Coordinates of C-alpha atoms in Angstrom, one line a residue:
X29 CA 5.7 43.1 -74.5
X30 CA 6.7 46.5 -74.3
X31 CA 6.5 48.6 -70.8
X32 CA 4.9 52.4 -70.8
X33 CA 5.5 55.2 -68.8
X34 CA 4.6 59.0 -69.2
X35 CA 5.9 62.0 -67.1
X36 CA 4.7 65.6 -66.9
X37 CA 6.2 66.9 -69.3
X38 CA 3.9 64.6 -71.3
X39 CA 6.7 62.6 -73.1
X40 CA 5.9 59.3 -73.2
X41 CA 8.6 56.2 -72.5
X42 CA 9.0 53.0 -73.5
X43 CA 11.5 50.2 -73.0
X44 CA 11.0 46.5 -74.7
X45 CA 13.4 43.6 -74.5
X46 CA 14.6 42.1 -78.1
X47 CA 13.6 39.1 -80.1
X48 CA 14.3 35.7 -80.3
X49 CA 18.3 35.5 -79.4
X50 CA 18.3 39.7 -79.1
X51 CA 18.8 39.9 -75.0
X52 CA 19.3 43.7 -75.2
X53 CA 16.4 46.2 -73.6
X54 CA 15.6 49.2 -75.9
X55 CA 14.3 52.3 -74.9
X56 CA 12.6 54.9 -77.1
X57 CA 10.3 58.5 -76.3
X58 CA 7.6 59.7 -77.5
X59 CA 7.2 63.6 -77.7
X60 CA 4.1 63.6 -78.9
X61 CA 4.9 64.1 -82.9
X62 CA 7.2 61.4 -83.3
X63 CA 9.1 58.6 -81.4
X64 CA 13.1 58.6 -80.8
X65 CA 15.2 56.0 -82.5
X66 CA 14.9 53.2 -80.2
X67 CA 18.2 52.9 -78.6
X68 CA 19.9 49.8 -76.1
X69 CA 19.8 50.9 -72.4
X70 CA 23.4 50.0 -70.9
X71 CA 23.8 47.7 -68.1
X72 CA 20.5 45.3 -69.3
X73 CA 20.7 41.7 -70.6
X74 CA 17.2 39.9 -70.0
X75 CA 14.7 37.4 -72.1
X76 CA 11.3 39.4 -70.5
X77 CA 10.5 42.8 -70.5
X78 CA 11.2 45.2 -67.9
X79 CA 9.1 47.4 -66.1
X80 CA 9.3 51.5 -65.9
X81 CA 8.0 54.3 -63.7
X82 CA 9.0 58.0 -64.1
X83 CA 10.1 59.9 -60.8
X84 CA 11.3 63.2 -60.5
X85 CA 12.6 63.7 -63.9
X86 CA 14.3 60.5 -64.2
X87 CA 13.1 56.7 -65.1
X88 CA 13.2 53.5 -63.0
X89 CA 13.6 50.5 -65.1
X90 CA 13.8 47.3 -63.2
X91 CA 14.5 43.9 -64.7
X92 CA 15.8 40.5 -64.2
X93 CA 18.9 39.6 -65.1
X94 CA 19.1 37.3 -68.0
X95 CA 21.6 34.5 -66.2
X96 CA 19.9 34.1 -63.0
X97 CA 16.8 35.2 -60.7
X98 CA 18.2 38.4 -59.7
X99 CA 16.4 41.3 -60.1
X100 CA 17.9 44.7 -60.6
X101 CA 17.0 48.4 -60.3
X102 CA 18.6 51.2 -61.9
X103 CA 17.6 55.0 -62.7
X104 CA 18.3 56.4 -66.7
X105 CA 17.4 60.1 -67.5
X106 CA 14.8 61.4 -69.8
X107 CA 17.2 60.7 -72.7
X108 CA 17.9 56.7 -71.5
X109 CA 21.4 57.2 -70.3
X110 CA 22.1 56.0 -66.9
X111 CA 22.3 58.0 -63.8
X112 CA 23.6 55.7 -61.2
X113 CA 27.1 54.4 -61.7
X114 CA 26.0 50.3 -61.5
X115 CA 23.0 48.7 -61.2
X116 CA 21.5 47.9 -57.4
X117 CA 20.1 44.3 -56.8
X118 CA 16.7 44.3 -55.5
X119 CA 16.6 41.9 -52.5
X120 CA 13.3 41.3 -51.3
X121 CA 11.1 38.5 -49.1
X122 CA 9.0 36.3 -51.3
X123 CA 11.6 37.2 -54.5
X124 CA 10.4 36.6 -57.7
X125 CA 10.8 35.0 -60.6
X126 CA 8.6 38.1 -62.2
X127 CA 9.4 42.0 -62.9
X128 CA 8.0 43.6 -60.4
X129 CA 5.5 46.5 -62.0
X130 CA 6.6 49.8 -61.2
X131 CA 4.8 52.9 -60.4
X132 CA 5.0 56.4 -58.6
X133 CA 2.6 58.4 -57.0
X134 CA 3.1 61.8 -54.9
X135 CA 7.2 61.7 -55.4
X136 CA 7.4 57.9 -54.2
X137 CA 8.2 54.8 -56.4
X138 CA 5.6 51.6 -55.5
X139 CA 6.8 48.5 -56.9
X140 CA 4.5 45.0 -56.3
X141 CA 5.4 41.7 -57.5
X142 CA 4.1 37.8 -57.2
X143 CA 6.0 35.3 -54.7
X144 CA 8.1 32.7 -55.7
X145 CA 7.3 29.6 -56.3
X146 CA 3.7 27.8 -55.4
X147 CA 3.5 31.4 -52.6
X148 CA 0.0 32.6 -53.3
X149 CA 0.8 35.8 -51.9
X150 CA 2.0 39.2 -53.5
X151 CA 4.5 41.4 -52.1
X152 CA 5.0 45.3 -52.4
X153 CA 7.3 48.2 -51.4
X154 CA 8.1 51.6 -51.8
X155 CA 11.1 53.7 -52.5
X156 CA 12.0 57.5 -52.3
X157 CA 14.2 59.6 -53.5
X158 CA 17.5 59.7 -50.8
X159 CA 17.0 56.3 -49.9
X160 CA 19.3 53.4 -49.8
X161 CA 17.0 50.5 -50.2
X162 CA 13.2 49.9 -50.4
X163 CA 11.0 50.3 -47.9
X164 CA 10.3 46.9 -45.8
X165 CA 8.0 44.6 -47.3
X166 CA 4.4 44.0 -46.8
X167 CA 2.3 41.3 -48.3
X168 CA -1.1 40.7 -49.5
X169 CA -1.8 37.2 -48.2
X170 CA -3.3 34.0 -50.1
X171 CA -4.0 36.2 -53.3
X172 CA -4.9 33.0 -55.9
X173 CA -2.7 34.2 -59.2
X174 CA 0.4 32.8 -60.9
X175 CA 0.3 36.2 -63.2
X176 CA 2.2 39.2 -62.1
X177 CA 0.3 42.4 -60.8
X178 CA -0.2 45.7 -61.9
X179 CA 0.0 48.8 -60.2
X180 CA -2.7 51.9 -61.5
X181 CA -3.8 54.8 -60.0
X182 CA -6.9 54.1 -57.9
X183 CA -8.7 56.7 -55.1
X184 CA -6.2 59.1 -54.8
X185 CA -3.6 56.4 -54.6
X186 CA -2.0 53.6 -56.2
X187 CA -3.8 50.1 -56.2
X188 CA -1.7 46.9 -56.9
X189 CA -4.4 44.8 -59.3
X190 CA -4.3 41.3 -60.2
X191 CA -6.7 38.5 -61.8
X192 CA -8.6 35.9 -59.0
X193 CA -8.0 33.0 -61.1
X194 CA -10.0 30.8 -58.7
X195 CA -13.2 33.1 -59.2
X196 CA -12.1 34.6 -62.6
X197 CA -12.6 38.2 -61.9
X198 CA -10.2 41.6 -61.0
X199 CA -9.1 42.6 -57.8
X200 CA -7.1 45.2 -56.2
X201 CA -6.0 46.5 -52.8
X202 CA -4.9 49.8 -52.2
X203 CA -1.4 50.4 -51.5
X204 CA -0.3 53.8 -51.4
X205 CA -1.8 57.8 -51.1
X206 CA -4.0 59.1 -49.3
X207 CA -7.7 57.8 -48.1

């Protein structure tokens, strides 16, 4: 499954992890007439996809790592080379064995993402330019899903979405912007 992002200078991005023993993320843009030889983003090894989000000129890919549960952040300009020297570990409470989706709204990077284990709550953060680390973490208590969420614009803000599997219908809760 391949991951999507878009900026405003209405390229469109997306990275996709190989096939069968193919551990290697590719990246590729579309410019709106044709898309760029897909090419291997350095520093990734990992068996699922990963997620993206554009912010401020630059892309966010976060993934896990293909040997263990850790999962890592790092930031790639428009053209997929990388920006930051090493990859940062993302350490958070209730870590997953998911990606985290990605998203940005009004210059800040969301990211939301399913406990660990039989948790039945999601988690989710937010990071801005200048800063170390994410935000602390908030949760979304007793949410009944094993999938992983989905952030989308929602209200003038960013909603983390997810499927109630116990009454088999959508939900959302609003996690960032304004009211």
């Amino acid at each position: 499954m391949a991951a999507w992002t878009s900026n405003t200078s209405r390229r469109v991005y997306a990275a996709w992890g190989g096939s069968g023993s193919d551990n290697i993320v590719y990246f590729s843009c579309f410019d709106g007439k044709a898309w760029d030889y897909p090419e291997a983003l350095a520093f990734i090894q990992t068996a699922l996809s990963p997620s993206l989000a554009c912010y401020d000129g630059e892309i966010m890919v976060s993934w896990k790592e293909l040997a263990s549960d850790k999962l890592y952040r790092m930031l790639y300009n428009a053209d997929g080379n990388p920006i930051m020297k090493e990859p940062h570990e993302l350490r958070w409470r209730g870590e997953s064995g998911l990606i985290p989706a990605l998203a940005e709204l009004d210059g800040v990077i969301y990211a939301a993402w399913k406990a660990k284990g039989d948790s039945r709550d999601l988690w989710h953060s937010s990071w801005s330019r200048g800063e170390q680390r994410f935000a602390p973490v908030r949760v979304i208590p007793d949410v009944p899903t094993r999938a992983a969420p989905s952030l989308a614009r929602w209200r003038n803000g960013l909603a983390v979405g997810w499927v109630d599997e116990e009454n088999e219908k959508s939900s959302l809760f609003k996690v960032g912007g304004r009211e």
